[in-house]
Coordinates of C-alpha atoms and ligand atoms in Angstrom, one line a residue:
X1 CA -148.7 -159.1 27.5
X2 CA -145.4 -157.4 28.1
X3 CA -145.3 -153.7 28.9
X4 CA -141.9 -152.8 27.3
X5 CA -141.6 -150.5 24.3
X6 CA -143.6 -151.9 21.5
X7 CA -141.5 -154.4 19.6
X8 CA -142.2 -155.3 16.0
X9 CA -142.6 -158.9 16.9
X10 CA -145.5 -158.2 19.2
X11 CA -147.7 -157.7 16.2
X12 CA -147.1 -161.4 15.6
X13 CA -147.3 -162.7 19.2
X14 CA -149.5 -160.3 21.2
X15 CA -152.4 -159.2 19.1
X16 CA -156.0 -160.2 19.7
X17 CA -156.3 -162.6 16.7
X18 CA -156.2 -166.3 17.1
X19 CA -153.0 -166.6 15.2
X20 CA -151.1 -164.7 17.9
X21 CA -151.9 -167.5 20.3
X22 CA -151.0 -170.1 17.6
X23 CA -147.7 -168.4 16.9
X24 CA -146.8 -168.4 20.6
X25 CA -147.8 -172.1 20.8
X26 CA -145.8 -173.1 17.8
X27 CA -142.8 -171.0 18.9
X28 CA -143.0 -173.0 22.2
X29 CA -142.9 -176.2 20.1
X30 CA -139.2 -175.3 19.7
X31 CA -138.9 -176.1 23.4
X32 CA -138.9 -172.6 24.8
X33 CA -140.7 -171.7 28.0
X34 CA -143.2 -168.8 28.1
X35 CA -140.8 -166.9 30.3
X36 CA -137.9 -167.2 27.9
X37 CA -139.8 -165.5 25.1
X38 CA -142.4 -163.2 26.6
X39 CA -141.8 -159.5 25.8
X40 CA -138.3 -160.1 24.5
X41 CA -136.8 -158.8 21.3
X42 CA -136.7 -161.6 18.7
X43 CA -133.4 -161.6 16.8
X44 CA -133.2 -163.3 13.5
X45 CA -129.8 -164.9 12.6
X46 CA -129.8 -164.8 8.8
X47 CA -127.4 -167.6 7.9
X48 CA -125.9 -168.2 4.5
X49 CA -124.4 -171.5 5.7
X50 CA -124.3 -174.2 3.0
X51 CA -122.3 -177.2 2.1
X52 CA -122.5 -175.8 -1.4
X53 CA -120.6 -172.8 -0.2
X54 CA -117.3 -173.9 1.4
X55 CA -116.4 -170.3 2.4
X56 CA -119.4 -170.2 4.7
X57 CA -119.2 -173.7 6.0
X58 CA -118.4 -172.7 9.6
X59 CA -121.3 -170.2 9.9
X60 CA -123.4 -172.6 12.0
X61 CA -120.8 -172.5 14.7
X62 CA -120.6 -168.8 14.4
X63 CA -124.4 -168.7 14.7
X64 CA -124.2 -170.6 18.0
X65 CA -121.9 -167.9 19.4
X66 CA -124.3 -165.2 18.2
X67 CA -127.1 -167.0 20.0
X68 CA -125.2 -167.0 23.3
X69 CA -124.8 -163.2 23.0
X70 CA -128.5 -162.7 22.2
X71 CA -129.6 -164.7 25.2
X72 CA -127.1 -162.9 27.5
X73 CA -128.6 -159.6 26.5
X74 CA -132.2 -160.6 27.0
X75 CA -133.2 -161.4 23.4
X76 CA -134.6 -164.5 21.7
X77 CA -132.4 -165.8 18.8
X78 CA -134.0 -167.6 15.9
X79 CA -131.7 -168.7 13.1
X80 CA -133.0 -168.9 9.5
X81 CA -131.4 -169.9 6.2
X82 CA -131.4 -168.1 2.9
X83 CA -130.1 -169.1 -0.5
X84 CA -126.2 -169.1 -0.3
X85 CA -124.0 -168.2 -3.2
X86 CA -120.8 -170.2 -3.4
X87 CA -118.5 -168.4 -5.8
X88 CA -116.6 -171.2 -7.4
X89 CA -119.4 -173.8 -7.5
X90 CA -122.3 -171.9 -9.1
X91 CA -122.7 -171.6 -12.8
X92 CA -122.9 -169.5 -14.9
X93 CA -122.0 -167.0 -12.1
X94 CA -123.1 -166.1 -8.5
X95 CA -123.7 -162.6 -9.8
X96 CA -126.8 -163.9 -11.6
X97 CA -128.2 -164.7 -8.2
X98 CA -127.0 -161.8 -6.0
X99 CA -130.3 -159.9 -6.4
X100 CA -132.2 -163.1 -5.8
X101 CA -130.4 -163.6 -2.5
X102 CA -131.0 -159.9 -1.6
X103 CA -134.7 -160.5 -2.2
X104 CA -134.6 -163.6 -0.1
X105 CA -132.9 -161.8 2.8
X106 CA -135.3 -158.8 2.6
X107 CA -138.5 -160.8 2.4
X108 CA -137.4 -163.3 5.0
X109 CA -136.8 -160.4 7.4
X110 CA -140.0 -158.6 6.4
X111 CA -142.3 -161.5 6.6
X112 CA -141.2 -162.8 10.0
X113 CA -141.6 -161.7 13.6
X114 CA -138.1 -160.2 13.9
X115 CA -137.1 -157.1 15.8
X116 CA -133.5 -157.2 14.7
X117 CA -131.2 -159.3 12.6
X118 CA -127.6 -160.6 12.6
X119 CA -126.3 -161.2 9.1
X120 CA -123.8 -164.1 8.6
X121 CA -122.0 -163.9 5.3
X122 CA -118.6 -164.7 3.9
X123 CA -118.2 -165.6 0.2
X124 CA -118.2 -162.8 -2.3
X125 CA -121.8 -162.1 -3.1
X126 CA -123.3 -163.1 0.2
X127 CA -122.1 -159.9 1.8
X128 CA -123.5 -157.4 -0.6
X129 CA -126.7 -159.4 -1.0
X130 CA -127.3 -159.3 2.8
X131 CA -126.5 -155.6 3.0
X132 CA -128.9 -154.9 0.1
X133 CA -131.6 -157.0 1.7
X134 CA -131.1 -155.5 5.1
X135 CA -131.1 -152.0 3.7
X136 CA -134.4 -152.5 2.1
X137 CA -136.0 -154.2 5.1
X138 CA -134.5 -151.5 7.4
X139 CA -134.9 -153.1 10.8
X140 CA -131.9 -153.0 13.2
X141 CA -129.1 -155.2 11.7
X142 CA -125.5 -156.0 12.4
X143 CA -123.2 -158.0 10.1
X144 CA -120.8 -160.8 11.1
X145 CA -118.7 -161.8 8.1
X146 CA -117.2 -165.3 8.4
X147 CA -113.6 -164.2 8.1
X148 CA -110.8 -165.2 5.7
X149 CA -109.1 -168.6 5.5
X150 CA -105.7 -169.2 7.0
X151 CA -102.8 -168.4 4.6
X152 CA -102.2 -171.1 2.0
X153 CA -98.8 -172.8 1.9
X154 CA -97.2 -175.0 -0.7
X155 CA -93.6 -176.2 0.1
X156 CA -91.8 -173.0 0.8
X157 CA -94.3 -170.7 -1.0
X158 CA -97.2 -168.8 0.5
X159 CA -100.3 -169.2 -1.7
X160 CA -103.0 -166.6 -1.9
X161 CA -106.4 -167.7 -3.0
X162 CA -107.0 -167.2 -6.6
X163 CA -104.0 -164.9 -7.1
X164 CA -101.2 -167.4 -6.7
X165 CA -103.4 -170.3 -7.7
X166 CA -103.9 -168.7 -11.1
X167 CA -100.1 -168.3 -11.5
X168 CA -99.5 -171.9 -10.5
X169 CA -102.2 -173.0 -12.9
X170 CA -100.5 -171.2 -15.7
X171 CA -97.2 -173.0 -14.8
X172 CA -99.1 -176.3 -15.0
X173 CA -100.6 -175.3 -18.4
X174 CA -97.1 -174.9 -19.9
X175 CA -95.7 -178.0 -18.3
X176 CA -93.6 -176.3 -15.6
X177 CA -95.5 -178.1 -12.8
X178 CA -96.2 -181.8 -13.1
X179 CA -99.4 -183.6 -12.2
X180 CA -98.1 -184.7 -8.8
X181 CA -97.0 -181.2 -7.8
X182 CA -100.3 -179.7 -9.1
X183 CA -102.2 -182.2 -6.9
X184 CA -100.2 -181.0 -3.9
X185 CA -101.1 -177.4 -4.7
X186 CA -104.7 -178.4 -4.9
X187 CA -104.6 -179.9 -1.4
X188 CA -103.0 -177.0 0.4
X189 CA -104.2 -173.8 -1.2
X190 CA -107.5 -173.6 0.7
X191 CA -106.6 -175.0 4.1
X192 CA -109.4 -173.9 6.4
X193 CA -112.9 -172.6 6.6
X194 CA -113.4 -169.1 5.5
X195 CA -113.4 -167.0 2.4
X196 CA -110.5 -166.2 0.0
X197 CA -107.6 -164.8 2.0
X198 CA -106.3 -162.1 -0.4
X199 CA -108.0 -158.7 -0.8
X200 CA -110.5 -160.3 -3.2
X201 CA -114.1 -159.5 -3.3
X202 CA -115.0 -161.3 0.0
X203 CA -112.3 -159.5 2.0
X204 CA -113.1 -156.2 0.3
X205 CA -116.8 -156.5 1.0
X206 CA -116.2 -157.5 4.7
X207 CA -113.9 -154.5 5.0
X208 CA -116.5 -152.3 3.4
X209 CA -119.2 -153.6 5.8
X210 CA -116.9 -152.5 8.6
X211 CA -116.2 -149.1 7.0
X212 CA -119.9 -148.6 6.6
X213 CA -120.3 -149.1 10.3
X214 CA -122.4 -152.3 9.9
X215 CA -120.0 -154.6 11.9
X216 CA -118.2 -154.3 15.2
X217 CA -114.7 -152.8 14.8
X218 CA -112.1 -155.3 13.8
X219 CA -114.6 -157.9 12.6
X220 CA -113.5 -158.1 8.9
X221 CA -110.1 -159.5 9.2
X222 CA -110.2 -162.1 12.0
X223 CA -109.4 -165.4 10.4
X224 CA -112.5 -167.7 10.1
X225 CA -111.0 -170.3 12.5
X226 CA -109.5 -168.0 15.0
X227 CA -111.3 -168.2 18.4
X228 CA -111.8 -164.4 18.3
X229 CA -114.2 -164.9 15.4
X230 CA -116.7 -166.6 17.7
X231 CA -116.0 -164.0 20.5
X232 CA -116.9 -161.2 18.2
X233 CA -120.0 -163.1 17.0
X234 CA -121.1 -163.4 20.7
X235 CA -120.5 -159.6 21.2
X236 CA -122.5 -158.9 18.0
X237 CA -125.3 -161.0 19.4
X238 CA -125.3 -158.9 22.6
X239 CA -125.1 -155.7 20.7
X240 CA -128.0 -156.3 18.3
X241 CA -130.4 -156.6 21.3
X242 CA -129.3 -153.1 22.4
X243 CA -129.6 -151.9 18.8
X244 CA -133.3 -152.9 18.8
X245 CA -133.8 -150.9 22.0
X246 CA -132.1 -147.9 20.3
X247 CA -133.9 -148.5 17.0
X248 CA -130.6 -148.3 15.3
X249 CA -131.6 -149.1 11.7
X250 CA -129.4 -149.6 8.6
X251 CA -130.7 -146.3 7.1
X252 CA -129.3 -144.4 10.1
X253 CA -125.9 -146.1 9.6
X254 CA -125.5 -146.4 5.8
X255 CA -125.8 -142.7 5.0
X256 CA -124.3 -140.9 2.0
X257 CA -121.3 -140.0 4.1
X258 CA -120.9 -143.6 5.3
X259 CA -121.0 -144.8 1.6
X260 CA -118.2 -142.2 0.8
X261 CA -116.2 -143.6 3.7
X262 CA -116.7 -147.1 2.3
X263 CA -115.4 -145.9 -1.1
X264 CA -112.4 -144.3 0.6
X265 CA -111.6 -147.5 2.4
X266 CA -112.1 -149.5 -0.8
X267 CA -109.5 -147.4 -2.5
X268 CA -107.0 -147.5 0.4
X269 CA -107.1 -151.3 0.6
X270 CA -106.8 -151.9 -3.1
X271 CA -110.2 -153.5 -3.0
X272 CA -111.9 -155.6 -5.6
X273 CA -113.4 -153.9 -8.7
X274 CA -116.6 -155.8 -7.8
X275 CA -117.0 -153.4 -4.9
X276 CA -117.9 -150.6 -7.4
X277 CA -120.9 -152.5 -8.6
X278 CA -122.0 -153.7 -5.1
X279 CA -121.7 -150.3 -3.4
X280 CA -123.7 -148.6 -6.1
X281 CA -126.4 -151.2 -5.7
X282 CA -126.4 -150.9 -1.8
X283 CA -126.7 -147.1 -2.2
X284 CA -129.6 -147.6 -4.6
X285 CA -131.5 -149.6 -2.0
X286 CA -131.2 -146.6 0.4
X287 CA -132.3 -144.1 -2.2
X288 CA -128.8 -142.6 -2.3
X289 CA -127.1 -141.9 -5.6
X290 CA -123.5 -143.1 -5.9
X291 CA -121.9 -142.9 -9.3
X292 CA -118.7 -144.0 -11.0
X293 CA -117.5 -140.4 -10.7
X294 CA -117.7 -140.6 -6.9
X295 CA -115.2 -143.5 -7.1
X296 CA -113.0 -141.4 -9.4
X297 CA -113.2 -138.3 -7.2
X298 CA -112.4 -140.3 -4.0
X299 CA -109.7 -142.5 -5.7
X300 CA -107.8 -139.4 -6.7
X301 CA -107.3 -138.2 -3.1
X302 CA -107.0 -141.6 -1.4
X303 CA -103.6 -143.3 -1.2
X304 CA -103.4 -147.0 -1.6
X305 CA -102.0 -148.2 1.8
X306 CA -102.8 -151.9 2.4
X307 CA -100.1 -154.2 1.2
X308 CA -102.2 -157.3 0.6
X309 CA -102.4 -159.4 -2.6
X310 CA -103.4 -159.2 -5.4
X311 CA -102.2 -155.6 -5.6
X312 CA -99.7 -156.0 -2.7
X313 CA -97.5 -158.7 -1.1
X314 CA -99.1 -160.1 2.0
X315 CA -102.2 -162.1 2.9
X316 CA -105.3 -161.4 5.1
X317 CA -103.8 -163.3 8.1
X318 CA -100.9 -160.8 8.0
X319 CA -103.4 -158.0 7.7
X320 CA -105.2 -159.1 10.8
X321 CA -101.9 -159.4 12.8
X322 CA -101.0 -155.9 11.5
X323 CA -104.1 -154.4 13.2
X324 CA -106.8 -155.0 10.5
X325 CA -109.3 -152.4 9.4
X326 CA -109.3 -150.3 12.6
X327 CA -105.7 -149.5 12.0
X328 CA -106.5 -148.6 8.4
X329 CA -109.4 -146.4 9.4
X330 CA -107.3 -144.7 12.0
X331 CA -104.7 -143.8 9.3
X332 CA -107.4 -142.7 7.0
X333 CA -109.3 -140.4 9.5
X334 CA -108.2 -137.2 7.8
X335 CA -110.0 -138.4 4.6
X336 CA -113.1 -139.8 6.3
X337 CA -116.4 -138.5 7.6
X338 CA -115.4 -139.2 11.2
X339 CA -118.8 -138.7 12.8
X340 CA -120.7 -141.4 11.0
X341 CA -122.8 -143.5 13.3
X342 CA -122.0 -147.2 13.5
X343 CA -123.5 -150.3 15.0
X344 CA -121.7 -149.7 18.3
X345 CA -123.8 -146.5 18.7
X346 CA -120.5 -144.6 18.6
X347 CA -118.9 -142.8 15.7
X348 CA -116.4 -144.3 13.3
X349 CA -113.6 -142.2 14.8
X350 CA -114.5 -143.2 18.3
X351 CA -114.4 -146.8 17.4
X352 CA -110.8 -146.7 16.3
X353 CA -109.4 -144.2 18.8
X354 CA -107.2 -146.9 20.4
X355 CA -106.4 -148.7 17.1
X356 CA -102.7 -149.5 16.4
X357 CA -100.7 -150.8 13.5
X358 CA -98.2 -153.5 14.4
X359 CA -96.8 -154.2 11.0
X360 CA -96.1 -150.9 9.2
X361 CA -95.1 -152.6 5.9
X362 CA -98.6 -154.3 5.8
X363 CA -100.6 -151.2 6.7
X364 CA -98.8 -148.0 5.5
X365 CA -99.3 -144.5 6.7
X366 CA -100.7 -141.8 4.4
X367 CA -97.3 -140.4 3.8
X368 CA -95.7 -143.7 2.9
X369 CA -98.3 -145.2 0.6
X370 CA -97.8 -148.0 -2.0
X371 CA -99.4 -145.7 -4.5
X372 CA -100.6 -142.1 -4.2
X373 CA -104.0 -142.9 -5.6
X374 CA -106.6 -145.5 -4.9
X375 CA -106.8 -149.0 -6.4
X376 CA -109.6 -148.6 -8.9
X377 CA -109.6 -146.3 -11.9
X378 CA -112.7 -145.3 -13.8
X379 CA -112.3 -145.1 -17.6
X380 CA -114.4 -143.7 -20.4
X381 CA -113.9 -143.4 -24.1
X382 CA -115.6 -144.4 -27.4
X383 CA -115.6 -148.0 -26.2
X384 CA -117.1 -147.2 -22.8
X385 CA -119.5 -144.2 -23.0
X386 CA -121.0 -145.2 -19.6
X387 CA -117.8 -146.2 -18.0
X388 CA -115.4 -149.0 -17.3
X389 CA -113.0 -149.8 -14.5
X390 CA -109.4 -151.0 -14.2
X391 CA -107.6 -152.1 -11.0
X392 CA -104.4 -150.2 -12.0
X393 CA -102.6 -151.1 -8.8
X394 CA -102.7 -154.7 -9.9
X395 CA -101.8 -153.9 -13.5
X396 CA -98.4 -153.8 -15.3
X397 CA -97.2 -150.2 -15.2
X398 CA -95.7 -150.4 -18.7
X399 CA -99.1 -151.4 -20.2
X400 CA -101.2 -148.6 -18.7
X401 CA -100.4 -146.4 -21.7
X402 CA -100.8 -148.8 -24.6
X403 CA -101.7 -149.0 -28.2
X404 CA -102.2 -152.4 -29.9
X405 CA -104.2 -154.5 -32.3
X406 CA -107.3 -156.2 -31.1
X407 CA -107.8 -160.0 -31.1
X408 CA -111.5 -160.5 -30.5
X409 CA -113.3 -163.4 -28.9
X410 CA -117.1 -163.6 -29.1
X411 CA -117.7 -166.5 -26.8
X412 CA -115.9 -167.3 -23.5
X413 CA -115.8 -171.1 -23.8
X414 CA -114.6 -171.0 -27.4
X415 CA -112.0 -168.5 -26.3
X416 CA -110.6 -170.9 -23.7
X417 CA -110.0 -173.4 -26.4
X418 CA -108.3 -170.8 -28.7
X419 CA -106.0 -169.6 -25.9
X420 CA -104.4 -173.1 -25.9
X421 CA -103.5 -172.9 -29.6
X422 CA -99.7 -172.8 -30.3
X423 CA -100.4 -170.8 -33.5
X424 CA -102.6 -168.1 -32.0
X425 CA -101.6 -164.9 -33.9
X426 CA -100.9 -162.7 -30.8
X427 CA -97.9 -161.1 -29.3
X428 CA -97.0 -158.9 -26.3
X429 CA -98.7 -155.8 -27.9
X430 CA -102.0 -157.5 -28.7
X431 CA -105.1 -156.4 -26.9
X432 CA -107.3 -159.3 -26.1
X433 CA -111.0 -158.4 -26.4
X434 CA -113.9 -160.5 -25.0
X435 CA -117.5 -159.7 -25.9
X436 CA -120.7 -161.0 -24.4
X437 CA -119.6 -161.0 -20.8
X438 CA -122.0 -158.4 -19.4
X439 CA -125.2 -158.8 -17.4
X440 CA -127.2 -159.8 -20.5
X441 CA -124.4 -161.4 -22.4
X442 CA -122.8 -163.7 -19.9
X443 CA -125.6 -164.1 -18.8
X444 CA -125.3 -162.7 -15.3
X445 CA -122.1 -160.6 -15.6
X446 CA -119.6 -163.5 -14.9
X447 CA -116.0 -163.2 -13.8
X448 CA -114.6 -163.8 -17.3
X449 CA -112.8 -160.5 -17.6
X450 CA -109.4 -161.9 -16.4
X451 CA -108.9 -163.5 -19.8
X452 CA -106.3 -166.2 -19.3
X453 CA -102.9 -165.5 -20.9
X454 CA -102.5 -167.3 -24.3
X455 CA -100.3 -170.4 -23.9
X456 CA -98.1 -169.2 -26.8
X457 CA -97.3 -166.1 -24.8
X458 CA -96.7 -167.8 -21.5
X459 CA -94.2 -170.1 -23.2
X460 CA -92.3 -166.9 -24.2
X461 CA -92.4 -165.7 -20.6
X462 CA -95.0 -163.0 -21.2
X463 CA -97.4 -162.9 -18.3
X464 CA -99.5 -159.9 -19.0
X465 CA -101.1 -158.1 -22.0
X466 CA -104.0 -155.6 -22.1
X467 CA -107.3 -157.4 -21.8
X468 CA -110.7 -155.7 -22.2
X469 CA -114.3 -156.8 -21.8
X470 CA -117.7 -156.0 -20.5
X471 CA -117.4 -158.8 -17.9
X472 CA -116.2 -158.6 -14.2
X473 CA -113.1 -160.4 -12.8
X474 CA -112.5 -162.1 -9.5
X475 CA -111.2 -159.7 -6.9
X476 CA -108.3 -162.2 -6.5
X477 CA -107.2 -161.5 -10.1
X478 CA -104.5 -159.2 -11.4
X479 CA -103.1 -157.9 -14.6
X480 CA -103.9 -155.0 -17.0
X481 CA -107.5 -155.8 -17.4
X482 CA -110.3 -153.3 -18.3
X483 CA -113.6 -154.5 -17.0
X484 CA -117.4 -153.6 -16.7
X485 CA -117.5 -151.8 -20.1
X486 CA -120.9 -150.2 -20.3
X487 CA -123.1 -150.4 -22.1
X488 CA -122.3 -154.0 -22.7
X489 CA -121.8 -155.6 -26.1
X490 CA -124.9 -157.9 -26.0
X491 CA -127.2 -154.9 -26.0
X492 CA -125.3 -153.1 -28.7
X493 CA -122.7 -151.2 -26.7
X494 CA -119.7 -150.0 -28.8
X495 CA -117.6 -153.0 -27.8
X496 CA -119.9 -155.1 -30.0
X497 CA -118.4 -153.3 -33.1
X498 CA -114.7 -154.1 -32.4
X499 CA -113.1 -156.5 -34.8
X500 CA -109.8 -158.4 -34.8
X501 CA -107.1 -156.1 -36.2
X502 CA -108.7 -152.8 -34.9
X503 CA -106.3 -150.6 -33.0
X504 CA -107.2 -150.2 -29.3
X505 CA -105.8 -147.4 -27.1
X506 CA -105.6 -147.7 -23.3
X507 CA -104.6 -144.4 -21.8
X508 CA -105.0 -144.8 -18.0
X509 CA -103.6 -141.3 -17.4
X510 CA -106.3 -139.7 -19.5
X511 CA -108.8 -142.3 -18.2
X512 CA -109.7 -143.5 -21.7
X513 CA -110.3 -146.7 -23.5
X514 CA -110.8 -146.2 -27.3
X515 CA -110.9 -147.9 -30.6
X516 CA -109.3 -146.1 -33.5
X517 CA -111.6 -146.2 -36.6
X518 CA -112.2 -144.0 -39.6
X519 CA -114.9 -141.4 -39.0
X520 CA -118.4 -142.9 -39.1
X521 CA -117.2 -146.5 -39.1
X522 CA -118.1 -147.3 -35.5
X523 CA -121.7 -146.0 -36.1
X524 CA -121.9 -148.0 -39.4
X525 CA -120.9 -151.2 -37.6
X526 CA -123.3 -150.6 -34.7
X527 CA -126.2 -149.9 -37.1
X528 CA -125.7 -153.5 -38.4
X529 CA -125.6 -155.0 -34.9
X530 CA -128.1 -157.7 -34.2
X531 CA -128.9 -158.5 -30.6
X532 CA -128.2 -162.2 -29.7
X533 CA -131.1 -164.4 -28.7
X534 CA -131.9 -164.0 -24.9
X535 CA -130.4 -166.7 -22.7
X536 CA -133.7 -167.2 -20.9
X537 CA -137.4 -167.0 -21.8
X538 CA -138.9 -168.2 -18.5
X539 CA -138.3 -168.2 -14.7
X540 CA -135.9 -166.2 -12.7
X541 CA -133.5 -165.9 -15.7
X542 CA -136.2 -164.1 -17.6
X543 CA -136.9 -161.8 -14.7
X544 CA -133.2 -161.1 -14.5
X545 CA -132.9 -160.1 -18.2
X546 CA -136.1 -158.0 -18.1
X547 CA -135.0 -155.9 -15.1
X548 CA -131.2 -156.0 -14.7
X549 CA -129.4 -152.7 -14.9
X550 CA -126.0 -152.1 -16.4
X551 CA -122.7 -152.2 -14.5
X552 CA -122.4 -148.4 -14.0
X553 CA -125.8 -148.6 -12.2
X554 CA -124.9 -151.4 -9.9
X555 CA -126.7 -154.3 -11.7
X556 CA -129.6 -154.3 -9.3
X557 CA -133.1 -154.9 -10.6
X558 CA -134.8 -151.6 -11.6
X559 CA -137.8 -152.3 -9.3
X560 CA -135.6 -152.9 -6.2
X561 CA -134.0 -149.5 -6.0
X562 CA -135.6 -147.3 -3.4
X563 CA -138.0 -144.8 -4.8
X564 CA -137.2 -141.2 -4.1
Ligands
LIG601 FE1 -115.7 -167.7 -1.6 FE2 -113.4 -166.8 -2.8 S1 -114.6 -168.6 -3.3 S2 -114.6 -165.9 -1.3

């Protein structure tokens, strides 16, 4: 029996019951000697590796580096899998399964003889799911995101995941790229392991994990295939063993102030609109209330300073060479809670004391921002009583104050067919409206909000119109797109009442999205609303529909939020 400070794992391995002996015996069946395990902290390596998730495909190699570090520091590493969520493979959407993965992470940690855990993530939803699960389990945890892919290149063009791929796809739709050229693009737009290499949701959430203090400094932006990714994984393995000894748990790190820091960083990097939903959900796991108004308040005082697509010009590889998140945090220190504790055991400010920016056009200073306000704007109005968001830094400036006639789609897949019509009655002033894209409607809150541009407009050289929905959009997307309208149309939110021909007003300056109707007409239409048949009547899908919360509440299950 070891005499060190009591470790959680000792309840599994060193109690008086028969099963303690059995557990030691079966652990030794993995080929470990008694000396290599006795009295040592057991460190779980929570791995979202999967061949169904290309973004996380290198995480087994990363896990080996973590194991080295754990052994070096005197711990015992044990790697375990969870469900993995591959953004572009899963249907109808990975968001349907984020909470399932969070439950898998939480229960795998809770049920096993672990003293600490290293979280290996990458693709969009794997990062928030692990943070949510680790927050609920609340044993010492450190995150190692897998890092972004190398920059894409096609001929003389740099291609950013999603962002430029969508533009090239539109050129293909209108015949400006031929089949052969399109096949070339397909072969070189995702050229290495790692997640999307623009400031999409994956890069945003990795940056947020670092801003929260849940990764070692500099971890977010190291390219997936850079040798320094494995080096930081090894260091993280070493550090988690020390964190166990210090009992440095997620609830000590992810405080209200740390969450506000994460929102500030999200605004400064022009982060994905999905971060709004995920951060509210993570806060909910910790019993901390973060609302859309917190995003608005912080957005107003936070300049947008990271010049990375889709809002800016560069890619994540450039961001890494420019100094990555430590350089951003250093620039932002006047706006941050500097003393927040991080996984290093030091404060956020201490972590970045020596950080430098090497490319001032990529990471701007506060007095030379790309925009004086943050990247995400929160809207309200008679169409969104509980809120909506728009990434105004990635929108067309001339459309942010706009009045136009609605053209309404009720169903996403039918909409895709209609958008190819040469006689679709739309013009540059039309407001495209998509219903049934929310948590209940999609189902699962899919990334349908970036409604593709109608072919008839692309042929006229028009590349953006106002688009509104209760869906999300990929963090790699761009355009004048109002998202996350709550309450959603499928449960009778006001969006359900909008009809083709209604006048819609987007007033970003006043933070409003409204439909102009005669007095009483909106209520009359909503009184006649009939809820569509639920998508599921059994299994996980039914549980999802029974317990999912709306976008403004973070879309967690009601029973997973921490009780106050
Ligand atoms: Fe995984 Fe974009 S598809 S991050």
